[in-house]
């Protein structure tokens, strides 16, 4: 079994205690990874601060060149990287390759955005003054990432942070550290200057505290559960540390009776099953207009039954295992609770096999609004479906959640589409589109789904300070 070091101060550092990495397809340990204590994380932040002084001075175009070079390295190693993602996360190889494609696209997008950290000049209001707005990098960024997209979400933070002129200390999820280590290998091979990226692993609460309390760490960017997001908000109160938070979702899908049924089924299916349902923007609550409800449930169930699930390394597999025993237990408890509340189990509903963390692709219909799965992220290939009568009722049901990361609607009516995009409470809205996320558009949540935006031009701005310079002149 391979032991992985961490990338610190330009060196590969092996240090215990070691954390095991488990293949969720069979429960076997596939690797062990080094960890560091809080003092070593403090050292990493100090080293990153030293590196910041020279990195920030490079022209944006030069920094962008490094991002392109990292993207080239990732493309060169795409097959090995896809295997690594599948081994530690479980998703199908096809989806791991999709994650790599998106990672490369993020790097290339922000490589170009590095040249566009524009300020502006504001017309003066008083004689003898001129006003400039300039954008400056922030400093060291502490980045904490989750297990469901182990490569792309690390890059979604690191690429804009670097493009803006910051340095990054990255803490990946304990289940999926190998992709972050592979990213560090690509960065080193691409010649990224020392300490512009370091990777740490260890006690998450201690690392989080160091990021929040160390004055040299200027911002914490986090993707993960709302529960951990709340802890970070509480910790940041002491130091008034800026936070970007990409938190949990509970996406509604609204299906109206004017849409072509197969288009709605396929759109809802990809929104539900992509990444084995372990996506923050996964369809969690499917609401279907009463007049097409029975047809939709039948067609959707038939498609779910046809999905091939199994070890992500096997060819043709579309749905892999869940990340761990805890994730599996949560999904099963959501099904049990919905059925106890009167839902009809249309297919699946059980754990599959005794190795790994597989759940059968599941559809539950007539789910009552007080069921757990209508309030919490299920994070599994479990589709909860219920009906609505009118557009007003559908909007009310969709918005009846404290979360607001994404929402989907399927309709052929343009007027309705506009009403929906204006009234749905979500940061990303897919109208007739089950895969709405793209490098060049902002991504993030409203309500308890987070603070701030990643991607798009907003993604760069999240890592820049805005300064006003007032110039007194003798003109
Ligand atoms: P998680 O349990 O919240 O973990 C996320 C990260 O936080 C991990 O690196 C974890 O470290 C770390 N962490 C745990 N406790 C911490 C603490 N006290 N202080 C600082 N960091 C701490 O989330 P997950 O299970 O990996 O990912 C699933 C969640 O992420 C879902 O809720 C999903 O919706 C959300 N998500 C949101 C987005 C978005 O863009 N909005 C994208 C993807 C996922 P350890 O692994 O070492 O415990």
Short mmCIF file of C-alpha atoms and ligand atoms in Angstrom, two decimals:
data_model
loop_
_atom_site.label_atom_id
_atom_site.label_comp_id
_atom_site.label_asym_id
_atom_site.label_seq_id
_atom_site.Cartn_x
_atom_site.Cartn_y
_atom_site.Cartn_z
CA UNK A 1 0.00 0.00 0.00
CA UNK A 2 1.36 3.41 -0.97
CA UNK A 3 2.04 6.09 1.63
CA UNK A 4 1.52 9.63 0.34
CA UNK A 5 3.47 12.64 1.58
CA UNK A 6 2.08 16.18 1.75
CA UNK A 7 3.40 19.10 -0.32
CA UNK A 8 4.88 21.67 2.06
CA UNK A 9 7.53 24.35 1.55
CA UNK A 10 8.34 22.92 -1.90
CA UNK A 11 9.10 19.46 -0.46
CA UNK A 12 7.22 16.18 -0.25
CA UNK A 13 6.90 15.61 3.51
CA UNK A 14 5.98 12.22 4.98
CA UNK A 15 4.71 12.49 8.54
CA UNK A 16 2.36 10.53 10.74
CA UNK A 17 -0.10 9.74 12.09
CA UNK A 18 -1.32 8.50 8.72
CA UNK A 19 -4.94 8.64 7.52
CA UNK A 20 -6.32 5.71 5.56
CA UNK A 21 -7.96 6.28 2.18
CA UNK A 22 -10.81 3.84 1.52
CA UNK A 23 -12.15 2.73 -1.87
CA UNK A 24 -15.93 3.17 -1.39
CA UNK A 25 -16.60 0.47 -4.00
CA UNK A 26 -15.21 -2.30 -1.77
CA UNK A 27 -14.35 -0.75 1.61
CA UNK A 28 -10.67 -1.62 1.19
CA UNK A 29 -7.84 0.69 2.22
CA UNK A 30 -6.04 1.81 -0.93
CA UNK A 31 -3.48 4.22 0.51
CA UNK A 32 -2.42 6.10 3.58
CA UNK A 33 -1.70 9.80 3.69
CA UNK A 34 0.51 11.93 5.93
CA UNK A 35 -0.97 14.42 8.36
CA UNK A 36 0.45 17.48 10.09
CA UNK A 37 -0.30 19.24 13.35
CA UNK A 38 -1.43 22.81 13.83
CA UNK A 39 2.15 24.13 14.26
CA UNK A 40 3.07 22.77 10.79
CA UNK A 41 -0.04 24.41 9.31
CA UNK A 42 1.09 27.68 10.91
CA UNK A 43 4.49 27.17 9.26
CA UNK A 44 2.81 26.58 5.90
CA UNK A 45 0.86 29.83 6.21
CA UNK A 46 4.09 31.68 7.06
CA UNK A 47 5.84 30.18 4.02
CA UNK A 48 2.86 31.01 1.82
CA UNK A 49 3.01 34.60 3.08
CA UNK A 50 6.68 34.86 2.06
CA UNK A 51 5.85 33.46 -1.39
CA UNK A 52 2.97 35.95 -1.72
CA UNK A 53 5.39 38.90 -1.74
CA UNK A 54 6.91 37.85 -5.06
CA UNK A 55 3.91 36.05 -6.60
CA UNK A 56 1.71 39.13 -6.28
CA UNK A 57 4.22 41.24 -8.23
CA UNK A 58 4.10 39.06 -11.35
CA UNK A 59 1.97 40.40 -14.19
CA UNK A 60 -1.43 38.73 -14.41
CA UNK A 61 -0.48 37.31 -17.79
CA UNK A 62 2.55 35.55 -16.27
CA UNK A 63 0.49 34.09 -13.43
CA UNK A 64 -2.07 33.00 -16.02
CA UNK A 65 0.75 31.21 -17.88
CA UNK A 66 1.35 29.04 -14.82
CA UNK A 67 -2.36 28.19 -14.69
CA UNK A 68 -2.26 27.11 -18.35
CA UNK A 69 0.85 25.02 -17.61
CA UNK A 70 -0.94 23.25 -14.72
CA UNK A 71 -3.91 22.61 -17.03
CA UNK A 72 -1.49 21.08 -19.57
CA UNK A 73 -0.06 18.77 -16.88
CA UNK A 74 -3.55 17.70 -15.82
CA UNK A 75 -4.47 16.94 -19.43
CA UNK A 76 -1.29 14.88 -19.87
CA UNK A 77 -2.13 12.78 -16.80
CA UNK A 78 -5.90 12.66 -17.36
CA UNK A 79 -6.19 8.86 -17.43
CA UNK A 80 -4.25 8.33 -14.18
CA UNK A 81 -6.05 11.21 -12.50
CA UNK A 82 -9.47 9.89 -13.50
CA UNK A 83 -8.57 6.53 -11.96
CA UNK A 84 -7.44 8.26 -8.75
CA UNK A 85 -10.71 10.20 -8.47
CA UNK A 86 -12.76 7.04 -9.06
CA UNK A 87 -10.72 5.00 -6.58
CA UNK A 88 -11.07 7.45 -3.71
CA UNK A 89 -14.52 8.91 -4.46
CA UNK A 90 -16.30 6.04 -6.24
CA UNK A 91 -17.82 7.98 -9.16
CA UNK A 92 -17.76 6.38 -12.60
CA UNK A 93 -14.64 6.81 -14.73
CA UNK A 94 -16.71 8.76 -17.27
CA UNK A 95 -17.72 11.24 -14.57
CA UNK A 96 -14.14 11.46 -13.26
CA UNK A 97 -13.08 12.36 -16.80
CA UNK A 98 -15.86 14.96 -16.87
CA UNK A 99 -14.51 16.39 -13.60
CA UNK A 100 -11.04 16.62 -15.13
CA UNK A 101 -12.42 18.41 -18.20
CA UNK A 102 -14.13 20.95 -15.98
CA UNK A 103 -10.96 21.37 -13.89
CA UNK A 104 -8.93 22.18 -17.00
CA UNK A 105 -11.61 24.59 -18.16
CA UNK A 106 -11.60 26.40 -14.78
CA UNK A 107 -7.80 26.76 -14.95
CA UNK A 108 -7.90 28.13 -18.49
CA UNK A 109 -10.78 30.49 -17.68
CA UNK A 110 -8.96 31.97 -14.69
CA UNK A 111 -5.65 32.01 -16.58
CA UNK A 112 -7.32 34.56 -18.87
CA UNK A 113 -9.21 36.32 -16.06
CA UNK A 114 -5.83 37.01 -14.40
CA UNK A 115 -5.38 39.75 -17.02
CA UNK A 116 -8.72 41.33 -16.19
CA UNK A 117 -8.47 42.39 -12.55
CA UNK A 118 -9.70 45.80 -13.63
CA UNK A 119 -10.03 48.83 -11.38
CA UNK A 120 -11.74 52.03 -12.50
CA UNK A 121 -11.50 55.81 -12.42
CA UNK A 122 -14.39 57.68 -10.84
CA UNK A 123 -15.23 61.25 -11.92
CA UNK A 124 -14.26 63.72 -9.18
CA UNK A 125 -16.80 65.78 -7.24
CA UNK A 126 -14.37 68.41 -5.90
CA UNK A 127 -11.68 70.39 -7.78
CA UNK A 128 -8.13 69.17 -7.23
CA UNK A 129 -9.01 65.55 -6.57
CA UNK A 130 -9.04 62.39 -8.63
CA UNK A 131 -10.42 59.01 -7.53
CA UNK A 132 -9.06 55.62 -8.50
CA UNK A 133 -10.39 52.20 -7.59
CA UNK A 134 -7.68 49.55 -7.65
CA UNK A 135 -7.82 45.83 -7.05
CA UNK A 136 -5.16 44.12 -4.93
CA UNK A 137 -4.60 40.48 -4.01
CA UNK A 138 -5.47 39.57 -0.43
CA UNK A 139 -2.55 37.37 0.71
CA UNK A 140 -2.61 33.78 1.93
CA UNK A 141 -5.89 31.96 1.30
CA UNK A 142 -6.92 28.97 3.44
CA UNK A 143 -9.01 26.64 1.26
CA UNK A 144 -11.09 23.75 2.66
CA UNK A 145 -12.73 21.38 0.20
CA UNK A 146 -15.24 18.49 0.32
CA UNK A 147 -15.16 14.88 -0.85
CA UNK A 148 -17.67 14.90 -3.69
CA UNK A 149 -15.63 16.68 -6.42
CA UNK A 150 -12.13 16.28 -5.00
CA UNK A 151 -10.20 17.82 -7.90
CA UNK A 152 -12.43 20.42 -9.48
CA UNK A 153 -13.51 22.08 -6.24
CA UNK A 154 -9.89 22.48 -5.12
CA UNK A 155 -9.14 24.19 -8.44
CA UNK A 156 -12.34 26.27 -8.25
CA UNK A 157 -10.69 27.95 -5.27
CA UNK A 158 -6.99 27.77 -6.09
CA UNK A 159 -7.19 28.96 -9.72
CA UNK A 160 -8.96 32.29 -9.05
CA UNK A 161 -6.93 32.83 -5.88
CA UNK A 162 -3.67 32.40 -7.84
CA UNK A 163 -4.93 34.44 -10.80
CA UNK A 164 -5.65 37.31 -8.42
CA UNK A 165 -2.11 37.10 -6.99
CA UNK A 166 -2.71 35.13 -3.77
CA UNK A 167 -1.03 32.01 -2.43
CA UNK A 168 -2.99 28.99 -1.21
CA UNK A 169 -2.86 26.47 1.62
CA UNK A 170 -5.31 23.70 0.69
CA UNK A 171 -6.97 21.26 3.08
CA UNK A 172 -8.85 18.52 1.19
CA UNK A 173 -11.47 16.17 2.67
CA UNK A 174 -10.04 13.21 4.57
CA UNK A 175 -11.88 10.70 2.33
CA UNK A 176 -10.41 12.15 -0.88
CA UNK A 177 -6.93 13.65 -0.36
CA UNK A 178 -5.25 11.88 -3.30
CA UNK A 179 -6.71 14.20 -5.95
CA UNK A 180 -5.39 17.25 -4.06
CA UNK A 181 -1.97 15.62 -3.80
CA UNK A 182 -2.11 14.90 -7.56
CA UNK A 183 -2.94 18.58 -8.13
CA UNK A 184 0.18 19.54 -6.16
CA UNK A 185 2.21 17.15 -8.34
CA UNK A 186 0.85 18.85 -11.47
CA UNK A 187 1.58 22.29 -10.01
CA UNK A 188 5.15 21.27 -9.16
CA UNK A 189 5.67 19.77 -12.63
CA UNK A 190 4.32 22.99 -14.17
CA UNK A 191 6.95 24.99 -12.27
CA UNK A 192 4.53 26.88 -10.01
CA UNK A 193 6.83 28.85 -7.67
CA UNK A 194 7.48 27.37 -4.24
CA UNK A 195 4.73 27.79 -1.64
CA UNK A 196 2.15 29.24 -4.04
CA UNK A 197 0.37 25.95 -3.29
CA UNK A 198 0.77 23.73 -0.24
CA UNK A 199 -1.45 20.85 0.84
CA UNK A 200 -2.19 20.04 4.49
CA UNK A 201 -4.21 17.28 6.11
CA UNK A 202 -4.93 16.53 9.75
CA UNK A 203 -7.47 17.41 12.42
CA UNK A 204 -10.00 19.51 10.44
CA UNK A 205 -11.12 21.61 13.41
CA UNK A 206 -7.49 22.49 14.29
CA UNK A 207 -6.61 23.36 10.69
CA UNK A 208 -9.79 25.43 10.42
CA UNK A 209 -8.91 27.30 13.62
CA UNK A 210 -5.39 28.04 12.38
CA UNK A 211 -6.79 29.43 9.12
CA UNK A 212 -9.27 31.57 11.05
CA UNK A 213 -6.95 32.78 13.80
CA UNK A 214 -3.65 33.27 11.97
CA UNK A 215 -3.45 36.94 10.93
CA UNK A 216 -1.33 36.03 7.87
CA UNK A 217 -4.20 33.98 6.47
CA UNK A 218 -6.40 36.67 4.91
CA UNK A 219 -9.41 34.70 3.78
CA UNK A 220 -10.95 31.27 4.25
CA UNK A 221 -12.78 29.76 1.31
CA UNK A 222 -14.84 26.71 2.16
CA UNK A 223 -16.98 24.22 0.27
CA UNK A 224 -18.84 21.65 2.31
CA UNK A 225 -21.82 21.16 4.58
CA UNK A 226 -23.84 23.99 6.07
CA UNK A 227 -23.11 22.46 9.48
CA UNK A 228 -19.33 23.02 9.14
CA UNK A 229 -20.00 26.38 7.46
CA UNK A 230 -21.76 27.51 10.63
CA UNK A 231 -18.73 26.53 12.74
CA UNK A 232 -16.49 28.60 10.47
CA UNK A 233 -18.84 31.60 10.71
CA UNK A 234 -18.72 31.35 14.51
CA UNK A 235 -14.91 31.10 14.49
CA UNK A 236 -14.52 33.96 12.02
CA UNK A 237 -16.45 36.25 14.34
CA UNK A 238 -13.39 36.51 16.60
CA UNK A 239 -11.01 37.71 13.89
CA UNK A 240 -13.53 39.13 11.42
CA UNK A 241 -11.96 36.84 8.82
CA UNK A 242 -13.52 37.13 5.36
CA UNK A 243 -15.25 33.90 4.34
CA UNK A 244 -16.51 32.48 1.07
CA UNK A 245 -18.93 29.67 1.82
CA UNK A 246 -20.27 27.16 -0.72
CA UNK A 247 -22.62 25.11 1.43
CA UNK A 248 -25.32 22.48 1.15
CA UNK A 249 -28.28 22.52 -1.21
CA UNK A 250 -31.76 21.02 -1.47
CA UNK A 251 -32.58 21.62 -5.12
CA UNK A 252 -36.18 21.55 -6.32
CA UNK A 253 -37.09 20.44 -9.86
CA UNK A 254 -40.39 21.77 -11.25
CA UNK A 255 -41.88 19.87 -14.17
CA UNK A 256 -44.76 21.58 -15.98
CA UNK A 257 -47.28 19.84 -18.21
CA UNK A 258 -46.35 21.89 -21.29
CA UNK A 259 -42.92 20.24 -21.60
CA UNK A 260 -42.02 17.26 -23.75
CA UNK A 261 -42.07 14.36 -21.24
CA UNK A 262 -38.86 12.65 -22.35
CA UNK A 263 -36.94 15.95 -22.20
CA UNK A 264 -38.13 16.47 -18.62
CA UNK A 265 -37.32 12.89 -17.63
CA UNK A 266 -33.78 13.06 -19.04
CA UNK A 267 -33.16 16.51 -17.51
CA UNK A 268 -34.36 15.45 -14.06
CA UNK A 269 -32.44 12.18 -14.34
CA UNK A 270 -29.07 13.81 -14.94
CA UNK A 271 -29.75 16.42 -12.24
CA UNK A 272 -30.51 13.55 -9.85
CA UNK A 273 -27.90 10.93 -10.72
CA UNK A 274 -24.81 12.89 -11.81
CA UNK A 275 -21.98 12.15 -9.39
CA UNK A 276 -24.09 9.35 -7.85
CA UNK A 277 -26.46 12.00 -6.52
CA UNK A 278 -23.64 13.35 -4.34
CA UNK A 279 -23.65 16.82 -5.82
CA UNK A 280 -24.52 20.02 -3.99
CA UNK A 281 -26.81 20.90 -6.92
CA UNK A 282 -28.38 17.43 -7.12
CA UNK A 283 -32.14 17.35 -7.64
CA UNK A 284 -33.50 16.61 -4.17
CA UNK A 285 -37.22 17.31 -4.54
CA UNK A 286 -39.01 16.64 -7.83
CA UNK A 287 -42.39 18.39 -8.18
CA UNK A 288 -44.51 17.36 -11.19
CA UNK A 289 -47.72 19.00 -12.43
CA UNK A 290 -50.71 16.81 -11.58
CA UNK A 291 -51.91 16.23 -15.18
CA UNK A 292 -48.64 14.48 -16.20
CA UNK A 293 -47.66 13.12 -12.77
CA UNK A 294 -48.44 9.42 -13.32
CA UNK A 295 -46.80 9.37 -16.75
CA UNK A 296 -43.70 11.10 -15.40
CA UNK A 297 -43.34 8.78 -12.40
CA UNK A 298 -43.62 5.73 -14.65
CA UNK A 299 -41.13 6.98 -17.25
CA UNK A 300 -38.66 8.27 -14.64
CA UNK A 301 -38.80 5.01 -12.68
CA UNK A 302 -38.14 3.02 -15.81
CA UNK A 303 -35.06 5.17 -16.59
CA UNK A 304 -33.77 4.88 -13.00
CA UNK A 305 -34.13 1.09 -13.20
CA UNK A 306 -32.07 1.09 -16.41
CA UNK A 307 -29.12 2.94 -14.83
CA UNK A 308 -26.10 0.68 -14.39
CA UNK A 309 -24.63 0.92 -10.93
CA UNK A 310 -21.46 -0.67 -9.61
CA UNK A 311 -17.72 -0.11 -9.22
CA UNK A 312 -16.92 3.12 -11.06
CA UNK A 313 -13.92 1.43 -12.71
CA UNK A 314 -16.18 -1.04 -14.56
CA UNK A 315 -17.10 -0.04 -18.06
CA UNK A 316 -20.60 1.32 -18.61
CA UNK A 317 -21.23 2.08 -14.93
CA UNK A 318 -23.26 5.28 -14.51
CA UNK A 319 -23.82 5.30 -10.73
CA UNK A 320 -21.09 4.40 -8.24
CA UNK A 321 -21.12 3.76 -4.48
CA UNK A 322 -21.80 6.42 -1.86
CA UNK A 323 -18.75 7.91 -0.19
CA UNK A 324 -19.03 6.07 3.14
CA UNK A 325 -21.19 4.11 5.58
CA UNK A 326 -22.57 7.34 7.06
CA UNK A 327 -23.73 8.59 3.65
CA UNK A 328 -25.39 5.24 2.98
CA UNK A 329 -27.14 5.19 6.36
CA UNK A 330 -28.50 8.70 5.78
CA UNK A 331 -29.92 7.80 2.35
CA UNK A 332 -31.57 4.63 3.70
CA UNK A 333 -33.07 6.54 6.62
CA UNK A 334 -34.56 9.10 4.20
CA UNK A 335 -36.24 6.31 2.21
CA UNK A 336 -37.56 4.59 5.34
CA UNK A 337 -38.88 7.87 6.71
CA UNK A 338 -40.63 8.81 3.43
CA UNK A 339 -42.29 5.39 3.15
CA UNK A 340 -43.38 5.58 6.80
CA UNK A 341 -44.97 8.93 5.88
CA UNK A 342 -47.00 7.30 3.09
CA UNK A 343 -44.67 7.44 0.03
CA UNK A 344 -44.78 4.68 -2.61
CA UNK A 345 -41.48 2.89 -3.24
CA UNK A 346 -41.31 2.61 -7.05
CA UNK A 347 -37.86 0.97 -7.32
CA UNK A 348 -34.70 0.33 -5.31
CA UNK A 349 -34.74 1.27 -1.66
CA UNK A 350 -32.08 -1.10 -0.36
CA UNK A 351 -28.37 -1.40 0.21
CA UNK A 352 -26.74 -3.46 -2.53
CA UNK A 353 -24.10 -6.09 -1.71
CA UNK A 354 -22.06 -6.41 1.45
CA UNK A 355 -18.90 -4.73 0.17
CA UNK A 356 -18.59 -1.00 -0.30
CA UNK A 357 -21.38 1.52 0.13
CA UNK A 358 -23.86 0.85 -2.69
CA UNK A 359 -27.52 1.78 -2.71
CA UNK A 360 -29.91 0.68 -5.44
CA UNK A 361 -31.09 3.61 -7.61
CA UNK A 362 -34.33 4.51 -5.88
CA UNK A 363 -37.57 6.32 -6.74
CA UNK A 364 -40.14 7.25 -4.11
CA UNK A 365 -43.41 8.82 -5.25
CA UNK A 366 -46.21 10.72 -3.44
CA UNK A 367 -43.65 11.94 -0.89
CA UNK A 368 -45.28 14.02 1.80
CA UNK A 369 -43.89 17.51 2.43
CA UNK A 370 -42.92 16.72 6.03
CA UNK A 371 -40.65 13.81 5.03
CA UNK A 372 -36.96 14.23 5.86
CA UNK A 373 -35.90 14.04 2.21
CA UNK A 374 -37.96 17.16 1.42
CA UNK A 375 -35.98 19.15 4.02
CA UNK A 376 -32.46 17.71 4.01
CA UNK A 377 -30.00 16.90 1.26
CA UNK A 378 -30.24 13.14 0.61
CA UNK A 379 -26.91 13.10 -1.30
CA UNK A 380 -27.65 9.80 -3.03
CA UNK A 381 -29.34 8.40 -6.17
CA UNK A 382 -32.71 8.55 -4.40
CA UNK A 383 -35.41 10.51 -6.26
CA UNK A 384 -38.28 11.92 -4.19
CA UNK A 385 -41.28 12.90 -6.32
CA UNK A 386 -44.56 14.62 -5.52
CA UNK A 387 -47.20 16.60 -7.41
CA UNK A 388 -48.45 20.19 -7.68
CA UNK A 389 -51.46 21.81 -9.33
CA UNK A 390 -50.55 25.41 -10.20
CA UNK A 391 -47.43 27.46 -11.00
CA UNK A 392 -47.92 29.56 -7.84
CA UNK A 393 -48.05 26.41 -5.72
CA UNK A 394 -44.93 25.02 -7.43
CA UNK A 395 -42.95 28.20 -6.71
CA UNK A 396 -44.10 28.20 -3.10
CA UNK A 397 -43.06 24.55 -2.67
CA UNK A 398 -39.69 25.16 -4.36
CA UNK A 399 -38.92 28.11 -2.11
CA UNK A 400 -40.07 26.39 1.10
CA UNK A 401 -36.50 25.55 2.10
CA UNK A 402 -33.81 27.35 4.05
CA UNK A 403 -31.39 26.33 1.26
CA UNK A 404 -31.04 28.01 -2.11
CA UNK A 405 -28.10 26.71 -4.11
CA UNK A 406 -29.82 25.60 -7.30
CA UNK A 407 -33.26 25.01 -8.76
CA UNK A 408 -34.48 23.47 -12.01
CA UNK A 409 -37.61 23.95 -14.07
CA UNK A 410 -38.81 22.25 -17.23
CA UNK A 411 -41.35 24.21 -19.27
CA UNK A 412 -41.94 25.21 -22.89
CA UNK A 413 -43.62 28.50 -21.90
CA UNK A 414 -41.23 31.45 -22.23
CA UNK A 415 -43.33 33.78 -20.08
CA UNK A 416 -43.41 31.19 -17.33
CA UNK A 417 -39.65 30.62 -17.64
CA UNK A 418 -39.09 34.33 -16.93
CA UNK A 419 -41.51 34.30 -14.00
CA UNK A 420 -39.65 31.29 -12.58
CA UNK A 421 -36.15 32.71 -12.98
CA UNK A 422 -37.26 35.87 -11.21
CA UNK A 423 -39.03 34.15 -8.33
CA UNK A 424 -37.05 30.99 -7.58
CA UNK A 425 -34.76 31.52 -4.58
CA UNK A 426 -31.53 29.92 -5.81
CA UNK A 427 -28.09 31.03 -6.98
CA UNK A 428 -28.16 28.77 -10.06
CA UNK A 429 -31.33 28.07 -12.03
CA UNK A 430 -31.45 25.49 -14.82
CA UNK A 431 -34.39 26.08 -17.15
CA UNK A 432 -34.70 22.97 -19.31
CA UNK A 433 -31.09 22.26 -18.30
CA UNK A 434 -30.08 19.59 -15.79
CA UNK A 435 -26.35 20.51 -15.86
CA UNK A 436 -26.21 24.30 -15.50
CA UNK A 437 -22.74 24.91 -14.02
CA UNK A 438 -20.03 26.43 -16.26
CA UNK A 439 -16.63 28.12 -15.68
CA UNK A 440 -17.71 31.48 -17.08
CA UNK A 441 -20.85 32.02 -14.98
CA UNK A 442 -21.09 32.76 -11.25
CA UNK A 443 -21.90 29.87 -8.91
CA UNK A 444 -23.05 30.05 -5.29
CA UNK A 445 -25.99 29.96 -2.97
CA UNK A 446 -28.63 32.17 -1.41
CA UNK A 447 -30.13 31.69 2.08
CA UNK A 448 -28.29 28.97 4.03
CA UNK A 449 -26.47 27.67 0.95
CA UNK A 450 -23.64 30.10 1.37
CA UNK A 451 -21.93 33.43 1.00
CA UNK A 452 -20.28 34.72 -2.15
CA UNK A 453 -19.77 33.38 -5.66
CA UNK A 454 -17.19 31.22 -7.39
CA UNK A 455 -16.50 31.05 -11.15
CA UNK A 456 -17.35 33.74 -13.69
CA UNK A 457 -15.73 37.15 -13.25
CA UNK A 458 -17.20 37.15 -9.73
CA UNK A 459 -14.89 34.21 -8.94
CA UNK A 460 -11.81 36.38 -9.42
CA UNK A 461 -13.28 39.31 -7.53
CA UNK A 462 -13.82 37.07 -4.49
CA UNK A 463 -10.03 36.97 -4.05
CA UNK A 464 -9.33 40.68 -4.59
CA UNK A 465 -9.47 43.61 -2.20
CA UNK A 466 -11.05 46.77 -3.57
CA UNK A 467 -9.16 49.95 -2.66
CA UNK A 468 -10.16 53.55 -3.24
CA UNK A 469 -7.27 55.93 -3.80
CA UNK A 470 -8.06 59.62 -3.54
CA UNK A 471 -5.38 61.75 -5.23
CA UNK A 472 -5.00 65.40 -4.26
CA UNK A 473 -3.55 67.18 -7.32
CA UNK A 474 -2.41 70.66 -8.23
CA UNK A 475 -3.94 70.92 -11.66
P1 LIG B 1 -18.11 18.36 5.13
O1 LIG B 1 -18.27 17.19 6.01
O2 LIG B 1 -18.68 19.66 5.55
O3 LIG B 1 -16.53 18.51 4.91
C1 LIG B 1 -16.01 19.51 4.06
C2 LIG B 1 -14.61 19.86 4.52
O4 LIG B 1 -14.69 20.50 5.81
C3 LIG B 1 -13.69 18.66 4.69
O5 LIG B 1 -12.40 19.01 4.23
C4 LIG B 1 -13.69 18.46 6.21
O6 LIG B 1 -12.54 17.83 6.71
C5 LIG B 1 -13.74 19.90 6.67
N1 LIG B 1 -14.15 20.07 8.06
C6 LIG B 1 -14.83 19.24 8.85
N2 LIG B 1 -14.98 19.76 10.10
C7 LIG B 1 -14.36 20.96 10.08
C8 LIG B 1 -14.15 22.00 11.05
N3 LIG B 1 -14.63 21.89 12.29
N4 LIG B 1 -13.47 23.09 10.68
C9 LIG B 1 -12.98 23.21 9.44
N5 LIG B 1 -13.14 22.27 8.47
C10 LIG B 1 -13.83 21.17 8.79
O7 LIG B 1 -18.66 18.09 3.65
P2 LIG B 1 -18.50 16.79 2.72
O8 LIG B 1 -19.31 15.68 3.31
O9 LIG B 1 -17.08 16.55 2.38
O10 LIG B 1 -19.23 17.32 1.39
C11 LIG B 1 -20.59 17.30 1.23
C12 LIG B 1 -21.24 18.64 1.53
O11 LIG B 1 -20.62 19.66 0.76
C13 LIG B 1 -22.70 18.65 1.10
O12 LIG B 1 -23.46 19.34 2.05
C14 LIG B 1 -22.66 19.43 -0.22
O13 LIG B 1 -23.88 20.04 -0.58
C15 LIG B 1 -21.61 20.42 0.07
N6 LIG B 1 -21.06 20.95 -1.18
C16 LIG B 1 -21.36 22.24 -1.53
C17 LIG B 1 -20.90 22.72 -2.75
C18 LIG B 1 -21.20 24.14 -3.18
O14 LIG B 1 -20.56 24.59 -4.12
N7 LIG B 1 -22.10 24.85 -2.54
C19 LIG B 1 -20.14 21.91 -3.59
C20 LIG B 1 -19.87 20.61 -3.18
C21 LIG B 1 -20.33 20.13 -1.97
P3 LIG B 1 -12.51 16.25 7.02
O15 LIG B 1 -12.84 15.59 5.73
O16 LIG B 1 -11.09 16.02 7.43
O17 LIG B 1 -13.51 15.98 8.08
#
